[in-house]
mmCIF file of C-alpha atoms and ligand atoms in Angstrom:
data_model
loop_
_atom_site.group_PDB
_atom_site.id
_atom_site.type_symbol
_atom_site.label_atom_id
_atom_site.label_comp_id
_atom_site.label_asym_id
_atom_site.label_seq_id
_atom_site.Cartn_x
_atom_site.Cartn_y
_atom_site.Cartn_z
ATOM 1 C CA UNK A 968 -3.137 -19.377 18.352
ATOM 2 C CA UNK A 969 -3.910 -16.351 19.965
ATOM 3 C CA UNK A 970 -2.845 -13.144 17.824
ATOM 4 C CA UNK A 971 -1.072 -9.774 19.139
ATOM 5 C CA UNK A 972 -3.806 -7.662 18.446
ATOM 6 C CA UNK A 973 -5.812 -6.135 15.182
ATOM 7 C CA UNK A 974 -4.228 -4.444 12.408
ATOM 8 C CA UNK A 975 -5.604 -2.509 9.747
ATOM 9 C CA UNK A 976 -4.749 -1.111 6.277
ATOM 10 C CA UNK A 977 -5.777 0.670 3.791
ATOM 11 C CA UNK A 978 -4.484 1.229 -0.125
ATOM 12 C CA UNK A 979 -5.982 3.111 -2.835
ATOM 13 C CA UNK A 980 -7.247 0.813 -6.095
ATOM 14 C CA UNK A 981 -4.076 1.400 -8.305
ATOM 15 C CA UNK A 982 -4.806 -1.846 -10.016
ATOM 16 C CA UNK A 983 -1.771 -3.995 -10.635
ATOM 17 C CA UNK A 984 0.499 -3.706 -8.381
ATOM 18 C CA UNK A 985 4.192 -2.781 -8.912
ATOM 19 C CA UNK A 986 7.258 -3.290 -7.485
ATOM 20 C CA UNK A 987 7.004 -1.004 -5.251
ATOM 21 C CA UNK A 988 3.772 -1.315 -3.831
ATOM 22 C CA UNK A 989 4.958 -5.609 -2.916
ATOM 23 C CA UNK A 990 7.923 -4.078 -1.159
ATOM 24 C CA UNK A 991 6.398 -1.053 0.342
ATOM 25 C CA UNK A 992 3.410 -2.624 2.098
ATOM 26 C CA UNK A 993 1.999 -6.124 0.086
ATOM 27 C CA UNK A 994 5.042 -8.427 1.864
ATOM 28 C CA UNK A 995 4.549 -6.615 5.050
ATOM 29 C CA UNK A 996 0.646 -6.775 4.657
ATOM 30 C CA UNK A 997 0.896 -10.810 4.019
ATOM 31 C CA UNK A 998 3.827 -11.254 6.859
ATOM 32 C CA UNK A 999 1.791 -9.863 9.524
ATOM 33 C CA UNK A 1000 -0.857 -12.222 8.888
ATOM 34 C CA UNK A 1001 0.316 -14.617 11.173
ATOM 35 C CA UNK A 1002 1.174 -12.474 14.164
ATOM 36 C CA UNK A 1003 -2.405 -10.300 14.497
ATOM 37 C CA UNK A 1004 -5.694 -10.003 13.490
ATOM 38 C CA UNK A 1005 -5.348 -8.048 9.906
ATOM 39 C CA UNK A 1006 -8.087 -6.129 8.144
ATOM 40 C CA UNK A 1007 -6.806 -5.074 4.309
ATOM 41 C CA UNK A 1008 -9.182 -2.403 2.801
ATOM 42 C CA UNK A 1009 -9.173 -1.182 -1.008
ATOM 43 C CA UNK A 1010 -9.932 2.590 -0.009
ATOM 44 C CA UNK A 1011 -12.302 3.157 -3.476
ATOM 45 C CA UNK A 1012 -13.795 6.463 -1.389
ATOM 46 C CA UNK A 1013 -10.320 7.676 -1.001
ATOM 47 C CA UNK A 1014 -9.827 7.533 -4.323
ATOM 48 C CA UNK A 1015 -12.364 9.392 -5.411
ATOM 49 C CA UNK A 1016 -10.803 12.669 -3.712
ATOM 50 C CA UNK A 1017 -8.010 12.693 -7.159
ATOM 51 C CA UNK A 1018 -9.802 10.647 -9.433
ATOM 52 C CA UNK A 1019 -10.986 12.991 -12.934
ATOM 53 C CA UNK A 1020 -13.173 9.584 -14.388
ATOM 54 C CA UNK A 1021 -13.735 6.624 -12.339
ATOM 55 C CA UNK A 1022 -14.540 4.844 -15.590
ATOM 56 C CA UNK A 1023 -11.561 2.548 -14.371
ATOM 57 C CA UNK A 1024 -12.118 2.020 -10.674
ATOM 58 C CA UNK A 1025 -14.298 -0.833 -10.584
ATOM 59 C CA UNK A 1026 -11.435 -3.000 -12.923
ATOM 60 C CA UNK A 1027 -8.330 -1.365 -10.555
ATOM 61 C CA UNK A 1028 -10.148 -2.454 -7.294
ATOM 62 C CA UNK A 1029 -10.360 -5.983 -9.336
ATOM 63 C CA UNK A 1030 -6.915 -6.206 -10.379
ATOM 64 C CA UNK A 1031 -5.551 -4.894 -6.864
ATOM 65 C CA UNK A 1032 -7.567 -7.765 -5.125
ATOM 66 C CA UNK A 1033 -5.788 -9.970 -7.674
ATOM 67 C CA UNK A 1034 -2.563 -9.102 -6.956
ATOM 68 C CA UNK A 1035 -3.001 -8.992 -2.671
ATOM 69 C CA UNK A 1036 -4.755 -12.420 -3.246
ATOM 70 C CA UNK A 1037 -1.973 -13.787 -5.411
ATOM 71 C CA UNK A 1038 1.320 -12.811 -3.088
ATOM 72 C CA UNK A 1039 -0.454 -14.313 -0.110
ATOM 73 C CA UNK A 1040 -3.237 -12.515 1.561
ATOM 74 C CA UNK A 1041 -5.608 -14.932 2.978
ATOM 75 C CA UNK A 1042 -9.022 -14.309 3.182
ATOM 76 C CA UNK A 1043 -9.897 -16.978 5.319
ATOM 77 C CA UNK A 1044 -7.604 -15.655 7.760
ATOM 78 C CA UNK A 1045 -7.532 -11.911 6.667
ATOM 79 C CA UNK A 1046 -10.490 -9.718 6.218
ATOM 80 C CA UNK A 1047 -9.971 -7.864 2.821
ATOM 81 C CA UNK A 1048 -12.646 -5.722 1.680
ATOM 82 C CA UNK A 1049 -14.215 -2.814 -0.030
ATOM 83 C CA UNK A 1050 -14.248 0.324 1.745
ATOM 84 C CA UNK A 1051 -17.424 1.965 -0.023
ATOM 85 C CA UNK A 1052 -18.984 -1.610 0.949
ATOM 86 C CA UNK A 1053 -19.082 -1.099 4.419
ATOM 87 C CA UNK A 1054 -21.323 2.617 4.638
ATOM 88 C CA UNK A 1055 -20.887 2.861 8.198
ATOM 89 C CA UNK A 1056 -17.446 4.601 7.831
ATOM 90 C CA UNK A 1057 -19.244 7.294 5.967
ATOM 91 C CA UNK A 1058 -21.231 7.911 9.075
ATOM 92 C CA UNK A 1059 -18.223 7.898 11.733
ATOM 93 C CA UNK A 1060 -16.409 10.012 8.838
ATOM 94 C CA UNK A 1061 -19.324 12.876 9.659
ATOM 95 C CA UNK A 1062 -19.441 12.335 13.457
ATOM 96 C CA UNK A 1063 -15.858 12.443 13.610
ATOM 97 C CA UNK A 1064 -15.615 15.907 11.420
ATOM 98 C CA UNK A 1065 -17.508 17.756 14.327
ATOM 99 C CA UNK A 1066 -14.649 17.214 16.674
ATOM 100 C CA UNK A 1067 -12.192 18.192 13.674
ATOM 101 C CA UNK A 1068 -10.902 21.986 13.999
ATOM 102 C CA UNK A 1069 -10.890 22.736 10.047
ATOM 103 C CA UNK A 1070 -7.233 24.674 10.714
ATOM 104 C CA UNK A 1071 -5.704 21.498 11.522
ATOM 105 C CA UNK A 1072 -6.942 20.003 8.429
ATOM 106 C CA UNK A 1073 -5.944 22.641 6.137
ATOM 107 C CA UNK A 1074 -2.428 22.743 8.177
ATOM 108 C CA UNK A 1075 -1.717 19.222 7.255
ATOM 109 C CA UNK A 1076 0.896 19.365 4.760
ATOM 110 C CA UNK A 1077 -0.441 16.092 2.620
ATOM 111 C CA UNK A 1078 -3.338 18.780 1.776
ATOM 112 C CA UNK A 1079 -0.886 21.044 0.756
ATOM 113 C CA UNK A 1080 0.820 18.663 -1.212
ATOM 114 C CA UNK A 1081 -2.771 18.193 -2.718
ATOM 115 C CA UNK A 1082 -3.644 20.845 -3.407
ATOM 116 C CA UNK A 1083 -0.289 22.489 -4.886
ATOM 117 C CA UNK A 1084 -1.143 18.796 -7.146
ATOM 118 C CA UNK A 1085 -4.508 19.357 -8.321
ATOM 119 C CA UNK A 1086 -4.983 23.304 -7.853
ATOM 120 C CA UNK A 1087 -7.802 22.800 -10.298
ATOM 121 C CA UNK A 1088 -10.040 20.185 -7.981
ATOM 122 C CA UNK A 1089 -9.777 21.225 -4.409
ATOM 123 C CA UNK A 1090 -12.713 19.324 -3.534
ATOM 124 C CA UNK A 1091 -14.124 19.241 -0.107
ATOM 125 C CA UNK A 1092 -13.286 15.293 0.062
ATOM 126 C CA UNK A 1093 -9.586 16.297 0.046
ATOM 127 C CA UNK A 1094 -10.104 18.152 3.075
ATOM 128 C CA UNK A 1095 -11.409 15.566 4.934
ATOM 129 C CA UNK A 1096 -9.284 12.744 3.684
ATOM 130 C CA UNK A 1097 -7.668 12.238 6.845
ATOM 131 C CA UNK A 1098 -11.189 12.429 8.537
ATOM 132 C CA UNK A 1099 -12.091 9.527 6.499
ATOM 133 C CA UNK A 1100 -8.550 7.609 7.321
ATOM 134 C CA UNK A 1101 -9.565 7.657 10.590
ATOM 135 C CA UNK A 1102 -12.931 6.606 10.448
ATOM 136 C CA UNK A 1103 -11.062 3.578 8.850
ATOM 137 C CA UNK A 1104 -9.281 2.739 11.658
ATOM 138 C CA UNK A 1105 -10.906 3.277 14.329
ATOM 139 C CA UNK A 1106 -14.182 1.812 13.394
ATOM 140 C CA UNK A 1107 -12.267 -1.698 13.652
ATOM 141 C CA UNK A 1108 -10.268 -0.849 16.749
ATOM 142 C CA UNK A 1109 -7.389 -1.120 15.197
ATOM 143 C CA UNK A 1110 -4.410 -1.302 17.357
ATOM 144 C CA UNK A 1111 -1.517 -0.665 14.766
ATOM 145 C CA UNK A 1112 -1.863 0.239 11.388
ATOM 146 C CA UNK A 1113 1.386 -0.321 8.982
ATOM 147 C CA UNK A 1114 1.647 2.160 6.757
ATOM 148 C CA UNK A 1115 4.736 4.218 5.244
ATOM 149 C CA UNK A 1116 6.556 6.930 6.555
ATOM 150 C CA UNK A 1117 4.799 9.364 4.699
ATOM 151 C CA UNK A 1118 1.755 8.665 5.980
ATOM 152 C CA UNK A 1119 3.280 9.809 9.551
ATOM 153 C CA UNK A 1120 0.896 13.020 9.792
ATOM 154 C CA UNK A 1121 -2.513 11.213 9.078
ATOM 155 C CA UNK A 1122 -1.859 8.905 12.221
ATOM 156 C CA UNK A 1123 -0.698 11.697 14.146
ATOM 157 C CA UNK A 1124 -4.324 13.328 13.075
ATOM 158 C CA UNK A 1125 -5.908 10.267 13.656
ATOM 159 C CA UNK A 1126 -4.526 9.810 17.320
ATOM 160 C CA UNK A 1127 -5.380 13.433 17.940
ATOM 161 C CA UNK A 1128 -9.136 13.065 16.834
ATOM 162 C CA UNK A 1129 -9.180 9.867 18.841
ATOM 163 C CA UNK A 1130 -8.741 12.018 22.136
ATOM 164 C CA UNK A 1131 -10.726 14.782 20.584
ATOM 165 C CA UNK A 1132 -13.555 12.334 20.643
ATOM 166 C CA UNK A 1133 -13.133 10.448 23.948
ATOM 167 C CA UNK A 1134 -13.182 13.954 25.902
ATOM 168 C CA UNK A 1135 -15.803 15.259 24.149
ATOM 169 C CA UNK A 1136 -17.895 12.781 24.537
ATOM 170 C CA UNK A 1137 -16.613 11.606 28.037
ATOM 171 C CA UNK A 1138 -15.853 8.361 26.667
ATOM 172 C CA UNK A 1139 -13.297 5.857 25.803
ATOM 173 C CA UNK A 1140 -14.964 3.878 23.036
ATOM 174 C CA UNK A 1141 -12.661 4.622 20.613
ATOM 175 C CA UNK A 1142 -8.727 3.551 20.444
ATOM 176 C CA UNK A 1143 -5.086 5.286 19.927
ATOM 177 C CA UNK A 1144 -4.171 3.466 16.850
ATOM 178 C CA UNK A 1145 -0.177 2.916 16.670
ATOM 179 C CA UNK A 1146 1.693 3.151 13.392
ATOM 180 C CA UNK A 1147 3.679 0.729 12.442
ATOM 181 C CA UNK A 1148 6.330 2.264 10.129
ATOM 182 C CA UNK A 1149 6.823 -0.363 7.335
ATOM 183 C CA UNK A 1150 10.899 -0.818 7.217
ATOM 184 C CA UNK A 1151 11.291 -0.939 3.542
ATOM 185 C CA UNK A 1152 13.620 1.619 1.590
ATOM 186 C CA UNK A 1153 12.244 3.578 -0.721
ATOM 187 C CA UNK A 1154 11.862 1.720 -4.295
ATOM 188 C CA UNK A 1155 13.413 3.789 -7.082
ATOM 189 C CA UNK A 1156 12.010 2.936 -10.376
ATOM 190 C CA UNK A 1157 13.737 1.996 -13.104
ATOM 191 C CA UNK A 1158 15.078 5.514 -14.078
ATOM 192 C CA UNK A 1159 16.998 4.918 -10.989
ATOM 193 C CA UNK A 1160 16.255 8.508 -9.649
ATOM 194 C CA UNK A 1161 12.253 8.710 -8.798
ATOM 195 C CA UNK A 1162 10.430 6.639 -6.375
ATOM 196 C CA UNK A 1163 8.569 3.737 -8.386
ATOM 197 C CA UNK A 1164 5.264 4.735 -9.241
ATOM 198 C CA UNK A 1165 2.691 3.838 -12.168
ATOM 199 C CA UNK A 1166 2.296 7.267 -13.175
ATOM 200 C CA UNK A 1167 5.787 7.899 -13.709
ATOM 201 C CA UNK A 1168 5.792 4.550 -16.022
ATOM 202 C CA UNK A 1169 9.022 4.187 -14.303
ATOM 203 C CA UNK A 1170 7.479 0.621 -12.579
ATOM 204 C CA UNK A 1171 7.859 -2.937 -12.983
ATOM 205 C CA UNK A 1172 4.462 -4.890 -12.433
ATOM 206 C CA UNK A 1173 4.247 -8.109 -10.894
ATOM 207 C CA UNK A 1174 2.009 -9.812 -13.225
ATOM 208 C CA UNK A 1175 3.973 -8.916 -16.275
ATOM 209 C CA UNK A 1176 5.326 -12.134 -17.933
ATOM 210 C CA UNK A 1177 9.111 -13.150 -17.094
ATOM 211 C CA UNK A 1178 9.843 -11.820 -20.960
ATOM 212 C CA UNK A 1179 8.280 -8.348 -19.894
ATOM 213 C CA UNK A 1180 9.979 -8.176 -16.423
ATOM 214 C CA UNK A 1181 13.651 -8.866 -18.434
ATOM 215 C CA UNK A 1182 12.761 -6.443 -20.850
ATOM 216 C CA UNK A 1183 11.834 -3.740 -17.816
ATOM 217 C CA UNK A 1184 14.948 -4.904 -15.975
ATOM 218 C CA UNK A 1185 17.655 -4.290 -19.437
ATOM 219 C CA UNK A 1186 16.232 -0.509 -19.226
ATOM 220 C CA UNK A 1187 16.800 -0.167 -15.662
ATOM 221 C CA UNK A 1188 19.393 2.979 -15.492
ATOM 222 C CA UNK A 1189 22.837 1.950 -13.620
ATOM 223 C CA UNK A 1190 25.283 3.305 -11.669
ATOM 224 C CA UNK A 1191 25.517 6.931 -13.371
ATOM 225 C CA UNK A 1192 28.921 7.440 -13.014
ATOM 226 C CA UNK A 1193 29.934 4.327 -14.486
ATOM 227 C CA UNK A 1194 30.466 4.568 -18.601
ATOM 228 C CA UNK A 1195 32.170 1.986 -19.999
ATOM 229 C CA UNK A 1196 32.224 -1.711 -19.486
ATOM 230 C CA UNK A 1197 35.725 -1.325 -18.425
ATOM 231 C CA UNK A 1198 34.704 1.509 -15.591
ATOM 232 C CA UNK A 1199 35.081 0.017 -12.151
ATOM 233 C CA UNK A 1200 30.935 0.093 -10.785
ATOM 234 C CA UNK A 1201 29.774 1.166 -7.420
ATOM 235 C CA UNK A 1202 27.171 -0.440 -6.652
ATOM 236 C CA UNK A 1203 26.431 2.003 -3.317
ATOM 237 C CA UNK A 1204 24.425 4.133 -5.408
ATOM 238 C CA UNK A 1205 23.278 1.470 -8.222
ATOM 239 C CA UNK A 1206 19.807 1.058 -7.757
ATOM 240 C CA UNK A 1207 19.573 -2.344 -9.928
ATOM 241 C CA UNK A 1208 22.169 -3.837 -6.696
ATOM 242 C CA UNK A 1209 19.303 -2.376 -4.597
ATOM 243 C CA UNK A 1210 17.123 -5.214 -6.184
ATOM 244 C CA UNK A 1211 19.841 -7.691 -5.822
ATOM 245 C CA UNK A 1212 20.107 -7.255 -2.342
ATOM 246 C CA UNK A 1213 16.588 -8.083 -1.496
ATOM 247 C CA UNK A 1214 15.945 -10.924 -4.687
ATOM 248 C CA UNK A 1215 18.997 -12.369 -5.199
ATOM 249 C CA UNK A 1216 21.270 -14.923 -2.575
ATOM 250 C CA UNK A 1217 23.797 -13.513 0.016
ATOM 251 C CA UNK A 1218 26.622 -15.395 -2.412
ATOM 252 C CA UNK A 1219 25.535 -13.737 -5.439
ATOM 253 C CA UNK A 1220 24.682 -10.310 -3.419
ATOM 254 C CA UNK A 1221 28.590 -10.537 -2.949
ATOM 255 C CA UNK A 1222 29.783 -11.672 -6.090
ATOM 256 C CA UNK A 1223 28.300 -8.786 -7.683
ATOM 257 C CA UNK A 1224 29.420 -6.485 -4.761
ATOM 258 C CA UNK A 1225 32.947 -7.450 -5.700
ATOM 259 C CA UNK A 1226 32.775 -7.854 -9.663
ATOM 260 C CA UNK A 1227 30.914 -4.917 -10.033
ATOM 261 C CA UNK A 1228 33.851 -2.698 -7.728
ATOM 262 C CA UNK A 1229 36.492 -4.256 -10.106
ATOM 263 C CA UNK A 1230 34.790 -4.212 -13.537
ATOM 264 C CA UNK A 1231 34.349 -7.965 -13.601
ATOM 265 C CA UNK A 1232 31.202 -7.768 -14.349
ATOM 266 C CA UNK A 1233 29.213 -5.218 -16.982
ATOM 267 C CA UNK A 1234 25.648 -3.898 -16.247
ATOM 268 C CA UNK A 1235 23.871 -6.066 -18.603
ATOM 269 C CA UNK A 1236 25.579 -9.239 -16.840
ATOM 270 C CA UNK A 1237 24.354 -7.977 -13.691
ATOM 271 C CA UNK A 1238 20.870 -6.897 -15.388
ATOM 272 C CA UNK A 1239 20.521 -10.285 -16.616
ATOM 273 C CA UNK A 1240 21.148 -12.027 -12.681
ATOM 274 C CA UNK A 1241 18.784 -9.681 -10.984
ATOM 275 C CA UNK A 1242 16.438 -10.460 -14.086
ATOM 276 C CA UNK A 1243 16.797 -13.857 -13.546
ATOM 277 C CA UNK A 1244 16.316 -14.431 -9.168
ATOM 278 C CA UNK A 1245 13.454 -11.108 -9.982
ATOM 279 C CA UNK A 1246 11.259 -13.647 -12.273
ATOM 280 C CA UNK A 1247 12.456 -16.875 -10.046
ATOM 281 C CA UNK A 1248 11.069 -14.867 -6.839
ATOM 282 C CA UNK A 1249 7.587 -13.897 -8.843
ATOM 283 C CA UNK A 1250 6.931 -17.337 -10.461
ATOM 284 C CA UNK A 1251 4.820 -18.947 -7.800
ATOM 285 C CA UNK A 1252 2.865 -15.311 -7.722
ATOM 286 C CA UNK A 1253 2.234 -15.488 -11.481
ATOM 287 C CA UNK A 1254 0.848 -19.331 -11.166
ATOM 288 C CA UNK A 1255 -1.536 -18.463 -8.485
ATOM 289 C CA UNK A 1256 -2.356 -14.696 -9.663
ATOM 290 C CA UNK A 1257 -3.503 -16.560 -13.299
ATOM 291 C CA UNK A 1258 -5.067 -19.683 -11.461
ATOM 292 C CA UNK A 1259 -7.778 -16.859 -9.326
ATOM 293 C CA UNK A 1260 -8.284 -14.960 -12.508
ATOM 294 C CA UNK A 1261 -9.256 -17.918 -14.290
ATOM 295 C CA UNK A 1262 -12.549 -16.909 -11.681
ATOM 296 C CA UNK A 1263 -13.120 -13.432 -11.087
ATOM 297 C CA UNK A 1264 -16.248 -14.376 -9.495
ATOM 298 C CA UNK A 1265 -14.813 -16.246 -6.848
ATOM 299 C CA UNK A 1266 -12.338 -12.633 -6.101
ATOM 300 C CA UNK A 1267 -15.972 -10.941 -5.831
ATOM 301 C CA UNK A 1268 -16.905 -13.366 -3.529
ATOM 302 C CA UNK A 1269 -14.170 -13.114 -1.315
ATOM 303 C CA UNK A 1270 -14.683 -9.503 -1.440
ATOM 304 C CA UNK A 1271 -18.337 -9.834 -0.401
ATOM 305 C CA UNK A 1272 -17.302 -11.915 2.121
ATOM 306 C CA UNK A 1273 -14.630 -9.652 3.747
ATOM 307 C CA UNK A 1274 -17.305 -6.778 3.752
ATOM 308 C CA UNK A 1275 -19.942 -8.995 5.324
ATOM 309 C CA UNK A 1276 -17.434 -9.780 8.188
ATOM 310 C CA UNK A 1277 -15.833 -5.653 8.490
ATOM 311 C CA UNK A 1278 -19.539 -4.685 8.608
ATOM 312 C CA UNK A 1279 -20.028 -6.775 11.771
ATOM 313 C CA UNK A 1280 -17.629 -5.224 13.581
ATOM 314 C CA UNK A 1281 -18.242 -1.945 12.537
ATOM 315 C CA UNK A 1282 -21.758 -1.861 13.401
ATOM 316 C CA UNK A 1283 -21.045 -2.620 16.487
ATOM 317 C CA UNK A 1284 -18.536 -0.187 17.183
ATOM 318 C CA UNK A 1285 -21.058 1.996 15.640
ATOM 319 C CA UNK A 1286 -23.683 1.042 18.418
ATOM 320 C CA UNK A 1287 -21.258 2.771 20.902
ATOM 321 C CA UNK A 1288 -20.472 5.643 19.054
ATOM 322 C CA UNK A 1289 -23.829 6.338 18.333
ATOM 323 C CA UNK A 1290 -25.024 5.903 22.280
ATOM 324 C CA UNK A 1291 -21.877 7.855 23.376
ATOM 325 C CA UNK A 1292 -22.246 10.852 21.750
ATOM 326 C CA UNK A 1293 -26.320 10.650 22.078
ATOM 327 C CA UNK A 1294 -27.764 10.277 18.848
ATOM 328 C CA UNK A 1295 -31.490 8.336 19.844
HETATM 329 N N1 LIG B 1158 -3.933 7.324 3.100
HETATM 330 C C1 LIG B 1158 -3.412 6.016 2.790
HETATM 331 C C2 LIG B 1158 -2.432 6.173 1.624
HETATM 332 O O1 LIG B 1158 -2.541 7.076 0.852
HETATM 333 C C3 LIG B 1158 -4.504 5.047 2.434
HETATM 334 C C4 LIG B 1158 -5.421 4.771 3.583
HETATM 335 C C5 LIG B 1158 -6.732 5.110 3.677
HETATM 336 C C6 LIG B 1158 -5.094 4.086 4.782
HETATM 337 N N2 LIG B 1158 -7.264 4.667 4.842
HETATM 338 C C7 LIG B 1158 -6.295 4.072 5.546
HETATM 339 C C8 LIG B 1158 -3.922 3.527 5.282
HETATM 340 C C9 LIG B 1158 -6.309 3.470 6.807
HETATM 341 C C10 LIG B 1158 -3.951 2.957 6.538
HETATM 342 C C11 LIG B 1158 -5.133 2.919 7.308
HETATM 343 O O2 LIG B 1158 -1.572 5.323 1.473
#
């Protein structure tokens, strides 16, 4: 079957993978699989920009590899792959910086964000970070790159520094990427106010056992304005019938709709149902997720692998970078 075109992605090494992160981009990443060529990178340069120790990288790129591998990526399919393995990006990263005008860098308001973040380390990779995002992309030709809303200004950059490029150098070697806004709502954690994120501890990991994921699921915080069992529920702004609506069936998505509106129901019924379809959902991820880390060398392998075949194509783009802007 022919495919649609390339796509290409990038995430830093969190290592296990939440909630969030499946719905956000790991479904979407394993979906498009079938429909276009798709690169998956584990952006380990990236993450140096925040990182205070690295001490922990090498296991988190592990563990994230695990987890992609596990809900469905296929690396005979899909190239997934290191970023640090493939150096060449390093090299676009510099040629592209001389066509980057440092006020639009420092304008960018994911720096900001940065750097009002980590006022103490406002490294020089920060800066660039986009720079480097783009070298990314564009060093696979990468047609479309799904990515979240939030990551709206870095494309815009990229696009820019693609044309930047291209008329500098008289040239059209490199490509536009599209972005391909991921349609997901943002996953609140289970304090049912923040966005879901490890470092707010206010996640729910996918390789947890079922016993773990109940227990995260009893302490996920309700509909606020409901107090007692005998309270009528909305479950508009419950954020545990959020999770029903995307694990649980249409009939049961209704049945709570209605119990919940007329206090049939209590939260810790409706806990224990989302619990319930939420561990039936992940149990094919936990069989495979512990069957490939019964051999981590085989998720190194596939690893090498992926970087063996990204390094192919990027050299070659690389060939006509190098020639078009005249570097012997
Ligand atoms: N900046 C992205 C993020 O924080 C990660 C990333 C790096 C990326 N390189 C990329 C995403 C290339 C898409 C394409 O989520």
């Amino acid at each position: 079957m022919t495919k649609k075109g390339r796509v290409f992605s990038g995430a830093r090494p969190t290592g296990r993978q939440h909630l969030g992160n499946y719905m956000g981009a790991i479904q979407n990443y394993v979906a498009l699989q079938g429909e276009y060529d798709c690169i998956y990178c584990i952006v380990d340069l990236h993450a140096l920009t925040t990182l205070e120790t690295t001490l922990d990288l090498k296991q988190n790129t592990y563990e994230m590899a695990l987890d992609w591998l596990a809900a469905g990526i296929r690396p005979e399919e899909s190239i997934i792959f290191i970023q640090s393995h493939v150096p060449q990006v390093t090299e676009l990263h510099t040629i592209l910086s001389m066509v980057t005008p440092l006020g639009k860098l420092t304008d960018l308001p994911t720096f900001k964000d940065k750097v009002r973040e980590q006022p103490h380390n406002v490294n020089y990779g920060l800066l660039g970070y986009p720079v480097l995002m783009t070298a990314d992309i564009v060093l696979y030709k990468a047609g479309a790159v799904p990515v979240g809303v939030d990551q709206a200004p870095h494309l815009e950059f990229a696009r820019e520094t693609v044309r930047s490029f291209n008329y500098h150098y008289n040239t059209n070697v490199l490509i536009e990427p599209q972005m391909k806004v991921t349609q997901v709502p943002k996953v609140i954690g289970i304090d049912g106010q923040q966005k879901m994120s490890k470092s707010l501890n206010n996640h729910i990991e996918l390789a947890s056992t079922a016993k773990e994921t109940e227990q995260r699921v009893m302490q996920m915080v309700t509909d606020p304005q409901r107090q007692r069992r005998s309270d009528p529920g909305n479950p508009d702004i419950c954020n545990v019938f959020a999770f029903h609506k995307v694990f649980s069936s249409p009939e049961e998505v209704a049945t709570v709709n209605t119990e919940c509106r007329r206090a049939g129901i209590g939260c810790v019924d409706c806990k224990r149902m989302m619990a319930r379809n939420l561990n039936q959902h992940l149990e094919p991820f936990r069989e495979r997720r512990q069957q490939i880390a019964g051999n981590p060398d085989q998720v190194w392998a596939i690893l090498d692998d992926g970087a063996q075949r990204a390094r192919a194509i990027a050299e070659a783009t690389m060939q006509e970078v190098r020639a078009a802007v005249g570097l012997a």
